[in-house]
Each structure stands twice: as C-alpha cells, then as structure tokens.
C-alpha cells in the first residue's frame, strides 16, 4: 500500500518529509544526496528491524551490481549527518556480519492538507524552489540511472502574505489557487525547449573508494586508469599519498609520514608522482615511484600554498613559493629543474597576492593557475608556458579551490565558493561566461579530469566535503568540569564572544544557508539572526564595550569591509569603503577606536580608526592580522597570521613592536581572546589533548586551566571566555570528512 502524499517520519530532532524528499533538523533542511536519502528512508521505514547488507543493496541498487563499499560509504555519510557517535550510536547500529538496524524511536504522521486550520490561525505558503533533473534509463542488461549535468530552477512560489481571519473555505481556496498556479508554471517549464538539458551529457556518479575519512586533491594518471590522492583515514594523525585503480581494487599507500602530504601530480610518463609535505610553516617538494619506493626530496618551500605540476617534458616541476624568504604571505610560481635544482621564477603577482595550483594545457602551450587577490578572492589566470603575459580568465571574485583542464584545451573546470557554497564551473578559454555544473552539488572542490579518447568525453573527479563546527561549553566552577555541546546546527557555528556583562553571546553561523551574525542569551536560548548579507562571507563579530553594538566584517565586493550593527538588530553601518581588504575588527576599551587588519599599505598590517569616522592610522610595520587591546589601554596584542604561532605587542600609538615570549605557543588557530580577567589561548600542539592557558598581565605567568579533546576549526575564531573567567566556549570541528566522487561520461 502506498504511503499518503504528505507523509512524515519523526525521530529525535529530525523529520523525514516523504512527499518532498527532505530531511529536516529542528525545521532546517539538512542536505542529503539522493542515494543517502533513499537509504535513510529504508532504514526508518524498517526501524527496529535488522536489514541485511544484501537486502539493502538490492533495494538501493536494483538490477545493478555494486561493491559493498558503496553501502558503507552511505552508512558513514548518514552517521555524520545524524551526528551518531562512534562508540554510542543513537540512530544506526551495525550488526556485525549481517547489516544495520535503525534504533531510534520513530513516530509516523499522516497530516491532511487542511488539518489544523482554525478560524483565527493565518495560513502562510512557504517559499520553495523546484529543480528539474533529467533522468535517462540505459537499455543495457545492467540498468543504471544517469543524471544529466543540468538542473535549472523551474518555478518559484513567492511567500504569500497572511490572509485576514475568515472562513476555512477562503483559505482552502487560497491553497488551491497557489497549487494550481504552481502546477501551471511547472507544466509550462517542463514542456518548454530546454537547451541546457538537451545539450547536457548524461553521467554516472560513483565514489572512488567509499571509505571513511578525508580524501583530498585527486589527480588522474596520464592514461586515466589510476588516481593519486591524499587520504586521512578516521583517527589517523596525518594525510598520506595513496594510489588507486579507477573502479576496482584497494588503495595502495605510497607514503607514511606524521606530517600532512597533499597535491600529488603524475609525471608525463606516468612513472613518478610528485607531492608536497607540510613542514612547520613551510613545505617540501618530493617525488617517488608511482608503484611505491624510495622518495627523493627536490626542494624546500617557504610557504604552504597548494598545487604543483610537471612541465610537459617531465624535466622540471612548477610549484608555489614565497616571493622572498621574508614574506610568507605571498607566493609566486617557480620552476625547479629536477636534475640541477635550479630555480626560475615564472610569475610576479602584485603585493599580497599569491599564485598557486598551476596546470599546463593538454597541448602544453598555456599555463593556467590560480591567483589569490587580497588574501581572499581568487581568479583563474592564463599565461605562456614560461609564465609570461599572464592575463585573467575569470571574474568570479570568489575563493577558488582547484582547477583542471578538459581534454580539448578549450575549457577548464574550477571550483569556486560563491553564494555560500563550493561549486564546480566550466570556464571557456574564449572568454565566454562560466557555466555552473549543478550535478556536482554545492560542496565540490579540487576537480580533476581524465580523457576518454573513444568517446571524446572523460571522467570528472572532485572532492565532496562535509564539514560542521559546533560550540562546546566548559564550566570551570563545576566539580569535574566536562565539555558539553552548547550551540549546534547542521552548518558551522563558530567565532563566539560573550557580551561585556556576560548575559549574551554573539557568534557566526551558516544555519541560514550563509554565514551570518547571530546573538543569543548566554545559556544559548533565543538565537536571533542579526545580519542578512546572503552569501557575503560575514564573520569576526565583536561587542562594543557598552554591549550596544557589534562590529564585524563582510565582503560586499571583491574585498572585505568593516560594519557596525546594533546588538538588538537593524540596518548595519558600513565603516570602511576603500578598495583595500579591511577585516577582523575589535574595539578599544573606551569604545572610540576600531582596530582592524588591512592591506592598504601593500601588506597585511594592523590599523586603527575612529568609530565616529576619520582617517585610519597604521600601527604595525612588520605584519599583523588579529588584535585585542590590553586591559590597561596602552598596548595591543596581536597575531601575524593563521598557522603562525606566537603573539606580538605594539603600543596603541604604533611604537615598540615586539614578540611576547610567554605567548610563543598562542594564536596558531585564532583561538585566543582578552577580557578583564586576562588573556586566554589554546596552545599550539600537533595532537590531542589541547591546553587552554591563561596569561596574567600583572605577574606575566602562564598556567593551564583546562584541557580539550576536540579538534579546533581552521581559519575562523573559536575561543570565548566569560567575563568571570569561569565559562569557556570552544568551536570544535566535529565533522570534517570528504570523499572523492567520479562523474563518468562527462563532456
């Protein structure tokens, strides 16, 4: 018997909307791939029962043979989404040697369309966007479903104003009218000529391994039969380089080193793999045989910028390295001869820009690379093979995370962060606008491509990521204090700060679909969204000393600017309007000044400017990024950049820049803060547990006040301490996993 059209399952904080094929958590949509949703629905419909692995695979892949790793991949994905703990699962339990059982209590609901309509309750139609997906069934003996690489918005139903109280017939008529209008729009859309769908090439999705952990930076061998990539299995310490045959076999581990390794690249003859290994605040370039063996160090680099490639003749490598050894904030492309070690600089980016991720065109006549501007946004550039005559190819004004050439050399695929998500874009080299590849989803990075000469197409690989940071709380005044999850959602929550009176919190959250500024009570209740920038990378919020305003940064154009908003809401006031990159504001104790980071001098330095308006003053000459004023109001403590340990101090007038020896292990993750009870920081460490330490400004002594066994998030701020010093908030990267996905038959 078929289920009613509007049919729901509820378990824990989740609801499965069967009609719309949606998973919701506390009313918010949780993104799920189609096959993961199908698997969850099967488990929920059979809750309490043991489902054998063979039965699950038969239901999910009827008439198609798949490896068991596909099943375990989606089980792992669901556990991540549901927040199942490895040692104490609340939803999906593994039955060793058999299969899986859904153990949560499930309630089933069959609401009718007009249920709950009472005389004085307004009815509001929600806003939804529909998408058309083209499905083609193959006629081969082993049927498989193929999804066209184009999904376009079909129809959008505007949010309706609440009707005045009246009879239920009028409200039913309103619902019917809305449904009729939607159906009409849908009919005409589905029956119109669809050039995007007509021209799209059908492609099949498949994970490379289906194994748990973090997979990254894939690259195909010259013959397209193998993939080299970086992988960190669950609970492993670092990323190592692996090689795997496409479609068969187990991964072959090539390296085993405690330091992270990434960006593998095949030599043109397919016999050797080059890769990068992180070393402190720099990296190493190494090569080793593609089948495994002794590695050989080629060079030391002064940066940790990503990506490298072989020259077409296989005699040299092109890598990103510091323009000068004293400036690790910028990088240029450098060609290194494998035999002699001779270096030749290919590009010369502007100050505070950086070039990395080089890729030679299939015919070797062009060099594509990513140029990061203002330390934030990137563009794809093309140059001659020797790096001369570089010219921008894109105008994306967005962070770019990888690029790959297509076989004919007429276009590239690049991953760009736009409108709050990472997506893949086809970028023609003739200057035509980039085209979004909808089928790759909204968390796709690091593309790779292998040509198939028989069809003219090939296989597109990319990294599909799942990340979620949550705020955890530690109450030091409790006996045997323990971390407890405090503020969480299905999207990252980070950058917390207590208000000066300790009664409220401000934090950054992506729960609305984009990073925005939120406030709540100090116990986490009554969260309210303050900003509505809709995808402009809003962050780094800080309270004014009187608790009436909040300063933050956002990126309305290609660079960052500072804003101030009332803590109770309203329209934000833009403080900076220069073309420079102005970010990470903090307040002076008297509330008259904003300290911030800017590149307006040609390099990231600390500046301050009057809150009421007026010219900005440069404080540092030797670099600076995030700063807080000391309690005495006479000096400013600051860090110089992400991934750089140590804090420095400068006077509020911009004199006497000096390192603070007692704080040499602070600042690495941006996990530090100052309040009236002292300076707090998470000490840099390569493994668990992490120590939260307190620096006393009077005695200049450092003591450990807590240990944390959670992983810090990267790039964003993550430590807050209540004014009393008795409560700690810690942003933990609770979910950071990724899988390499393959799209076969891609054109």
XYZ file of C-alpha atoms in Angstrom, residues 98-618:
521
model
C 24.894 -9.057 8.941
C 23.804 -5.483 8.349
C 22.279 -2.478 10.104
C 19.363 -1.565 12.344
C 17.711 1.821 12.911
C 17.202 2.004 16.682
C 15.765 5.475 17.362
C 12.096 5.782 18.300
C 10.166 6.780 15.181
C 6.732 8.399 15.081
C 4.704 8.339 11.882
C 2.370 11.150 10.841
C -0.234 11.471 8.086
C -1.429 15.073 8.245
C -4.172 16.098 5.842
C -3.841 19.142 3.667
C -6.224 21.329 5.657
C -5.638 19.923 9.133
C -5.028 22.452 11.875
C -6.788 25.308 10.079
C -8.726 27.173 12.723
C -10.653 30.357 12.420
C -8.002 32.697 13.834
C -4.844 30.972 12.563
C -3.316 32.523 9.429
C -2.063 30.264 6.671
C 1.269 31.059 5.040
C 2.576 29.310 1.973
C 6.303 28.625 2.257
C 8.712 29.637 -0.455
C 10.180 26.730 -2.411
C 12.375 26.422 -5.488
C 11.908 23.377 -7.658
C 14.538 21.836 -9.877
C 14.241 19.719 -12.946
C 16.516 16.705 -13.149
C 16.750 14.824 -16.438
C 16.741 11.044 -15.908
C 17.789 8.676 -18.673
C 17.472 4.895 -18.360
C 20.065 2.931 -20.274
C 18.936 -0.098 -22.282
C 21.878 -2.322 -21.357
C 21.433 -5.538 -19.428
C 22.652 -3.883 -16.252
C 20.413 -0.853 -15.877
C 21.730 2.235 -14.180
C 20.222 5.627 -13.594
C 22.069 8.542 -15.153
C 21.558 12.150 -14.151
C 22.002 14.908 -16.713
C 24.519 17.587 -15.828
C 21.953 20.359 -15.785
C 19.326 21.277 -13.235
C 17.674 24.627 -13.619
C 15.200 26.496 -11.395
C 11.712 25.624 -12.540
C 9.342 27.851 -10.698
C 9.414 29.896 -7.527
C 6.298 30.408 -5.428
C 6.554 33.774 -3.667
C 5.840 33.910 0.013
C 2.207 34.866 0.463
C 1.002 37.487 2.896
C -1.033 36.119 5.774
C -4.755 36.288 4.908
C -7.167 38.051 7.190
C -9.225 35.858 9.536
C -12.124 34.351 7.665
C -13.780 31.128 6.710
C -11.800 27.963 6.081
C -13.285 27.894 2.567
C -11.417 31.051 1.654
C -8.174 29.581 2.984
C -8.748 26.321 1.164
C -9.346 28.297 -1.996
C -6.110 30.192 -1.396
C -4.230 26.899 -1.088
C -5.884 25.531 -4.213
C -5.097 28.681 -6.188
C -1.472 28.509 -5.151
C -1.227 24.851 -6.108
C -2.912 25.470 -9.466
C -0.532 28.328 -10.216
C 2.448 26.221 -9.257
C 1.220 23.313 -11.367
C 0.684 25.578 -14.353
C 4.132 27.073 -14.059
C 5.650 23.628 -13.645
C 3.786 22.328 -16.717
C 4.965 25.128 -18.977
C 8.528 24.861 -17.669
C 8.745 21.127 -18.183
C 7.314 21.421 -21.697
C 9.390 24.340 -22.888
C 12.506 23.752 -25.016
C 15.351 23.149 -22.571
C 18.672 23.852 -24.231
C 20.655 23.140 -21.080
C 19.058 19.739 -20.628
C 19.220 18.909 -24.322
C 22.915 19.673 -24.571
C 23.851 18.076 -21.250
C 25.774 14.839 -21.329
C 24.417 12.087 -19.140
C 26.859 10.984 -16.483
C 27.031 8.408 -13.716
C 28.120 9.144 -10.157
C 30.368 6.785 -8.207
C 32.613 7.245 -5.152
C 36.273 6.432 -5.702
C 36.626 4.283 -2.576
C 33.560 4.591 -0.380
C 35.910 4.586 2.621
C 35.593 6.806 5.675
C 37.922 9.687 6.443
C 39.136 12.680 4.499
C 40.114 12.326 0.831
C 41.605 15.303 -0.967
C 43.474 16.697 -4.026
C 42.854 13.901 -6.579
C 44.752 13.674 -9.873
C 44.443 11.170 -12.720
C 47.364 9.262 -14.205
C 48.156 10.169 -17.839
C 46.267 7.084 -19.099
C 43.272 7.875 -16.855
C 43.280 4.440 -15.215
C 44.555 5.455 -11.780
C 44.062 8.264 -9.290
C 46.646 9.567 -6.846
C 45.212 11.435 -3.878
C 45.744 12.398 -0.254
C 43.809 10.442 2.357
C 43.497 10.598 6.111
C 41.503 7.603 7.390
C 39.404 8.026 10.510
C 41.507 8.549 13.647
C 44.753 8.778 11.641
C 47.210 11.549 12.503
C 48.083 12.938 9.076
C 47.300 12.751 5.381
C 49.348 10.387 3.225
C 49.543 9.815 -0.522
C 47.629 6.867 -1.990
C 47.070 5.473 -5.490
C 44.019 3.538 -6.612
C 42.807 1.979 -9.842
C 39.600 3.585 -11.087
C 36.663 1.255 -10.464
C 38.500 -1.670 -8.874
C 40.973 -2.784 -6.235
C 42.097 -1.364 -2.924
C 44.117 1.833 -2.392
C 47.910 1.492 -2.412
C 49.638 3.547 0.270
C 52.753 5.285 -1.028
C 53.821 7.356 1.992
C 53.698 7.045 5.771
C 54.652 10.267 7.499
C 53.219 12.142 10.520
C 53.155 15.398 8.532
C 50.316 16.171 6.117
C 51.013 15.384 2.453
C 48.927 16.704 -0.415
C 48.750 17.835 -4.066
C 50.129 14.710 -5.818
C 50.991 15.111 -9.524
C 51.874 12.410 -12.093
C 54.878 12.763 -14.359
C 54.011 12.820 -18.086
C 55.200 9.205 -18.494
C 53.107 8.048 -15.507
C 56.101 6.522 -13.698
C 56.640 9.089 -10.944
C 54.491 11.100 -8.544
C 55.481 14.443 -7.075
C 53.773 15.806 -3.957
C 54.027 18.375 -1.172
C 54.662 17.694 2.509
C 53.890 20.303 5.164
C 56.851 21.129 7.393
C 56.288 23.705 10.120
C 55.438 26.976 8.390
C 56.736 25.769 5.018
C 56.664 22.616 2.909
C 58.838 20.190 0.974
C 58.656 19.006 -2.636
C 59.236 15.270 -3.037
C 58.979 12.634 -5.768
C 58.712 8.840 -5.613
C 57.877 5.953 -7.974
C 54.166 5.588 -8.768
C 54.265 1.960 -7.578
C 55.943 2.903 -4.300
C 59.573 3.049 -3.265
C 62.177 5.450 -2.008
C 61.181 9.099 -2.022
C 63.540 11.867 -3.121
C 63.459 15.415 -1.805
C 63.574 18.066 -4.538
C 63.283 21.355 -2.665
C 62.231 23.214 0.468
C 59.485 25.829 0.098
C 58.825 28.799 2.362
C 55.032 28.559 2.003
C 52.213 26.044 2.387
C 50.387 27.160 -0.750
C 48.913 24.242 -2.681
C 49.319 22.592 -6.067
C 52.214 21.635 -8.303
C 52.606 20.291 -11.821
C 55.231 18.790 -14.132
C 56.480 20.622 -17.191
C 55.347 18.857 -20.390
C 58.865 17.454 -20.981
C 58.975 15.943 -17.470
C 62.277 17.641 -16.631
C 61.033 20.171 -14.081
C 58.275 20.944 -11.583
C 56.297 24.166 -11.230
C 55.469 24.946 -7.574
C 54.299 27.932 -5.491
C 56.948 29.501 -3.266
C 57.499 32.734 -1.372
C 58.466 35.713 -3.483
C 61.056 36.495 -0.805
C 62.014 34.339 2.147
C 60.947 37.154 4.472
C 57.426 37.294 3.030
C 55.458 34.093 3.515
C 52.122 35.801 2.867
C 52.639 35.876 -0.901
C 53.678 33.233 -3.390
C 54.839 33.113 -7.000
C 55.143 30.171 -9.382
C 58.676 28.815 -9.502
C 60.081 26.215 -11.912
C 62.578 23.778 -10.351
C 64.857 21.639 -12.511
C 64.851 18.056 -11.221
C 68.481 17.354 -12.083
C 70.216 20.575 -11.117
C 67.774 22.049 -8.598
C 67.994 25.361 -10.464
C 65.027 27.670 -9.791
C 63.406 30.050 -12.223
C 60.573 32.370 -11.161
C 57.700 32.304 -13.665
C 55.173 34.784 -12.254
C 55.315 38.026 -10.308
C 51.974 38.635 -8.586
C 51.171 42.007 -7.001
C 51.819 42.579 -3.314
C 49.678 40.451 -1.022
C 48.581 38.326 -3.967
C 49.626 34.742 -4.496
C 49.887 32.290 -7.394
C 49.412 28.549 -6.923
C 47.654 25.465 -8.367
C 49.478 25.555 -11.748
C 48.167 23.406 -14.642
C 49.631 23.120 -18.153
C 47.125 22.850 -21.006
C 46.873 19.436 -22.720
C 48.950 20.725 -25.649
C 51.469 22.405 -23.312
C 51.003 25.811 -24.943
C 49.338 27.565 -21.994
C 49.791 27.612 -18.234
C 46.686 28.081 -16.090
C 46.940 28.957 -12.410
C 45.009 30.477 -9.556
C 45.863 33.994 -8.407
C 44.565 34.848 -4.943
C 43.868 38.569 -4.568
C 43.767 40.384 -1.231
C 44.331 37.049 0.543
C 40.667 36.197 -0.063
C 39.222 36.117 -3.553
C 40.817 34.339 -6.486
C 40.711 34.325 -10.272
C 41.923 31.875 -12.892
C 44.818 33.284 -14.939
C 46.339 32.097 -18.218
C 49.957 32.656 -19.214
C 52.505 31.432 -21.703
C 54.346 28.250 -20.646
C 57.219 30.363 -19.298
C 54.812 32.417 -17.179
C 54.969 35.488 -19.375
C 51.954 37.599 -20.372
C 49.630 36.490 -17.537
C 46.030 37.563 -18.096
C 42.856 36.950 -16.067
C 40.415 34.419 -17.475
C 37.633 34.735 -14.884
C 35.832 37.452 -12.957
C 34.435 35.218 -10.242
C 35.583 37.399 -7.310
C 35.452 34.326 -5.073
C 37.763 31.877 -3.313
C 38.836 29.147 -5.784
C 39.685 25.640 -4.608
C 41.239 23.845 -7.558
C 41.126 23.761 -11.353
C 41.566 21.208 -14.148
C 41.811 21.324 -17.939
C 39.328 19.488 -20.135
C 40.741 17.259 -22.884
C 40.299 19.635 -25.824
C 42.012 22.533 -24.038
C 39.053 24.795 -24.800
C 37.784 24.986 -21.224
C 38.739 24.390 -17.609
C 36.768 23.208 -14.616
C 37.307 25.284 -11.489
C 35.827 25.065 -8.000
C 34.672 28.402 -6.599
C 32.972 29.438 -3.370
C 30.016 31.570 -4.411
C 26.692 32.352 -2.738
C 27.606 30.406 0.354
C 28.705 27.112 -1.225
C 31.503 25.439 -3.189
C 30.524 24.539 -6.750
C 32.167 23.487 -9.999
C 32.185 25.817 -13.002
C 33.057 25.193 -16.653
C 35.232 28.119 -17.773
C 35.709 28.521 -21.551
C 39.105 29.910 -22.550
C 37.486 32.063 -25.269
C 36.158 34.453 -22.650
C 32.540 33.282 -22.560
C 30.901 33.331 -19.100
C 31.484 30.371 -16.758
C 28.711 27.773 -16.570
C 27.684 26.195 -13.265
C 27.751 22.374 -13.133
C 24.677 21.759 -10.987
C 25.103 17.989 -10.856
C 28.315 18.234 -8.817
C 26.395 19.693 -5.889
C 27.229 22.507 -3.507
C 30.260 21.117 -1.675
C 32.552 20.301 -4.590
C 36.250 21.244 -4.696
C 39.552 20.170 -6.301
C 38.408 18.924 -9.727
C 40.438 16.510 -11.851
C 39.764 15.229 -15.370
C 40.774 12.156 -17.388
C 40.031 11.976 -21.105
C 38.419 9.008 -22.827
C 39.631 9.098 -26.408
C 36.981 6.652 -27.610
C 34.039 8.918 -26.790
C 35.550 12.373 -26.742
C 34.465 12.766 -23.133
C 36.036 11.501 -19.965
C 35.750 11.178 -16.205
C 35.458 14.187 -13.936
C 36.664 13.697 -10.383
C 36.143 16.090 -7.493
C 36.146 16.228 -3.706
C 32.749 16.202 -1.992
C 33.145 17.604 1.537
C 31.059 17.594 4.679
C 32.052 19.969 7.470
C 30.364 21.105 10.646
C 31.758 23.075 13.582
C 29.771 23.380 16.819
C 30.230 25.352 20.021
C 31.060 23.380 23.186
C 30.934 24.757 26.728
C 33.148 24.048 29.723
C 32.018 25.280 33.168
C 35.126 25.580 35.298
C 33.149 26.250 38.510
C 31.560 22.800 38.336
C 33.131 19.759 40.041
C 34.888 17.609 37.446
C 34.079 20.015 34.585
C 33.384 18.345 31.264
C 32.739 19.682 27.792
C 29.119 19.643 26.663
C 27.689 20.541 23.292
C 26.242 24.020 23.640
C 25.272 25.564 20.303
C 24.977 23.366 17.236
C 23.234 23.106 13.889
C 23.700 21.206 10.657
C 26.000 24.042 9.495
C 29.175 25.530 11.003
C 28.836 27.612 14.185
C 31.969 29.482 15.290
C 33.518 32.850 16.289
C 31.781 33.158 19.705
C 32.150 36.069 22.126
C 30.430 36.883 25.425
C 28.934 40.346 25.832
C 30.761 42.601 28.334
C 28.108 41.896 31.009
C 28.210 38.155 30.277
C 24.460 37.992 29.611
C 24.523 37.432 25.840
C 26.586 35.793 23.119
C 27.394 36.701 19.557
C 28.574 34.096 17.058
C 28.762 33.332 13.360
C 26.598 30.576 11.884
C 25.804 29.148 8.451
C 22.426 27.752 9.571
C 20.518 30.156 7.324
C 22.435 28.872 4.295
C 25.120 31.563 4.514
C 27.500 32.739 7.227
C 25.655 35.421 9.190
C 25.924 37.068 12.615
C 23.659 35.717 15.378
C 23.053 36.672 19.017
C 21.506 34.661 21.855
C 21.298 34.552 25.627
C 24.378 33.342 27.483
C 22.654 29.985 28.082
C 22.214 29.544 24.296
C 18.496 30.327 24.269
C 16.605 32.702 21.942
C 19.007 32.786 18.966
C 18.306 35.714 16.637
C 19.852 36.366 13.222
C 21.251 39.910 13.104
C 22.624 40.182 9.564
C 21.170 39.192 6.190
C 24.028 39.566 3.721
C 23.122 36.302 1.913
C 26.496 34.905 0.972
C 28.986 37.731 1.541
C 31.222 35.799 3.954
C 30.156 37.663 7.091
C 32.188 36.988 10.238
C 34.544 38.019 13.086
C 31.901 39.663 15.332
C 32.980 41.607 18.446
C 30.960 43.510 21.068
C 31.424 47.196 21.826
C 32.448 47.887 25.460
C 28.904 49.005 26.368
C 27.323 45.944 24.731
C 25.122 48.096 22.492
C 26.850 47.445 19.157
C 28.668 44.687 17.307
C 31.467 45.196 14.791
C 32.062 42.578 12.086
C 33.444 42.175 8.582
C 31.794 41.238 5.287
C 32.723 41.228 1.615
C 30.193 43.216 -0.424
C 32.635 43.448 -3.322
C 35.871 41.576 -4.015
C 37.496 42.830 -0.811
C 36.485 42.999 2.842
C 34.981 45.914 4.749
C 34.029 46.687 8.345
C 30.459 47.121 9.559
C 28.735 48.004 12.836
C 25.204 46.922 13.793
C 23.082 47.494 16.894
C 23.066 44.395 19.089
C 19.252 44.403 19.001
C 19.133 44.431 15.202
C 18.586 46.936 12.422
C 20.493 48.051 9.364
C 24.294 47.710 9.599
C 26.511 50.769 9.108
C 29.418 50.389 6.729
C 32.574 51.768 8.321
C 35.174 51.297 5.557
C 34.632 51.765 1.842
C 38.190 51.664 0.477
C 39.210 49.161 -2.205
C 41.604 47.653 0.345
C 40.899 44.454 2.259
C 39.734 45.532 5.756
C 38.782 42.709 8.150
C 38.673 41.398 11.760
C 37.623 44.472 13.779
C 37.929 44.805 17.571
C 37.176 47.697 19.941
C 39.295 49.847 22.204
C 38.225 49.781 25.862
C 36.834 53.308 25.663
C 34.782 52.411 22.570
C 36.291 55.223 20.499
C 38.510 53.158 18.180
C 38.323 50.095 15.989
C 41.446 48.016 15.481
C 41.491 46.020 12.246
C 43.639 44.258 9.653
C 44.181 45.891 6.270
C 46.405 45.602 3.215
C 46.052 49.275 2.266
C 49.818 49.715 2.746
C 50.591 46.796 0.407
C 50.883 44.167 3.150
C 48.641 42.926 5.946
C 49.169 45.285 8.886
C 47.269 46.440 11.953
C 45.395 49.740 11.727
C 43.024 51.701 13.910
C 40.354 54.239 13.038
C 37.835 56.354 14.982
C 34.421 54.715 15.323
C 32.817 58.104 14.685
C 34.718 58.437 11.402
C 38.042 59.795 10.298
C 41.354 58.697 8.784
C 42.870 55.349 9.746
C 46.289 55.094 11.400
C 48.778 52.299 10.746
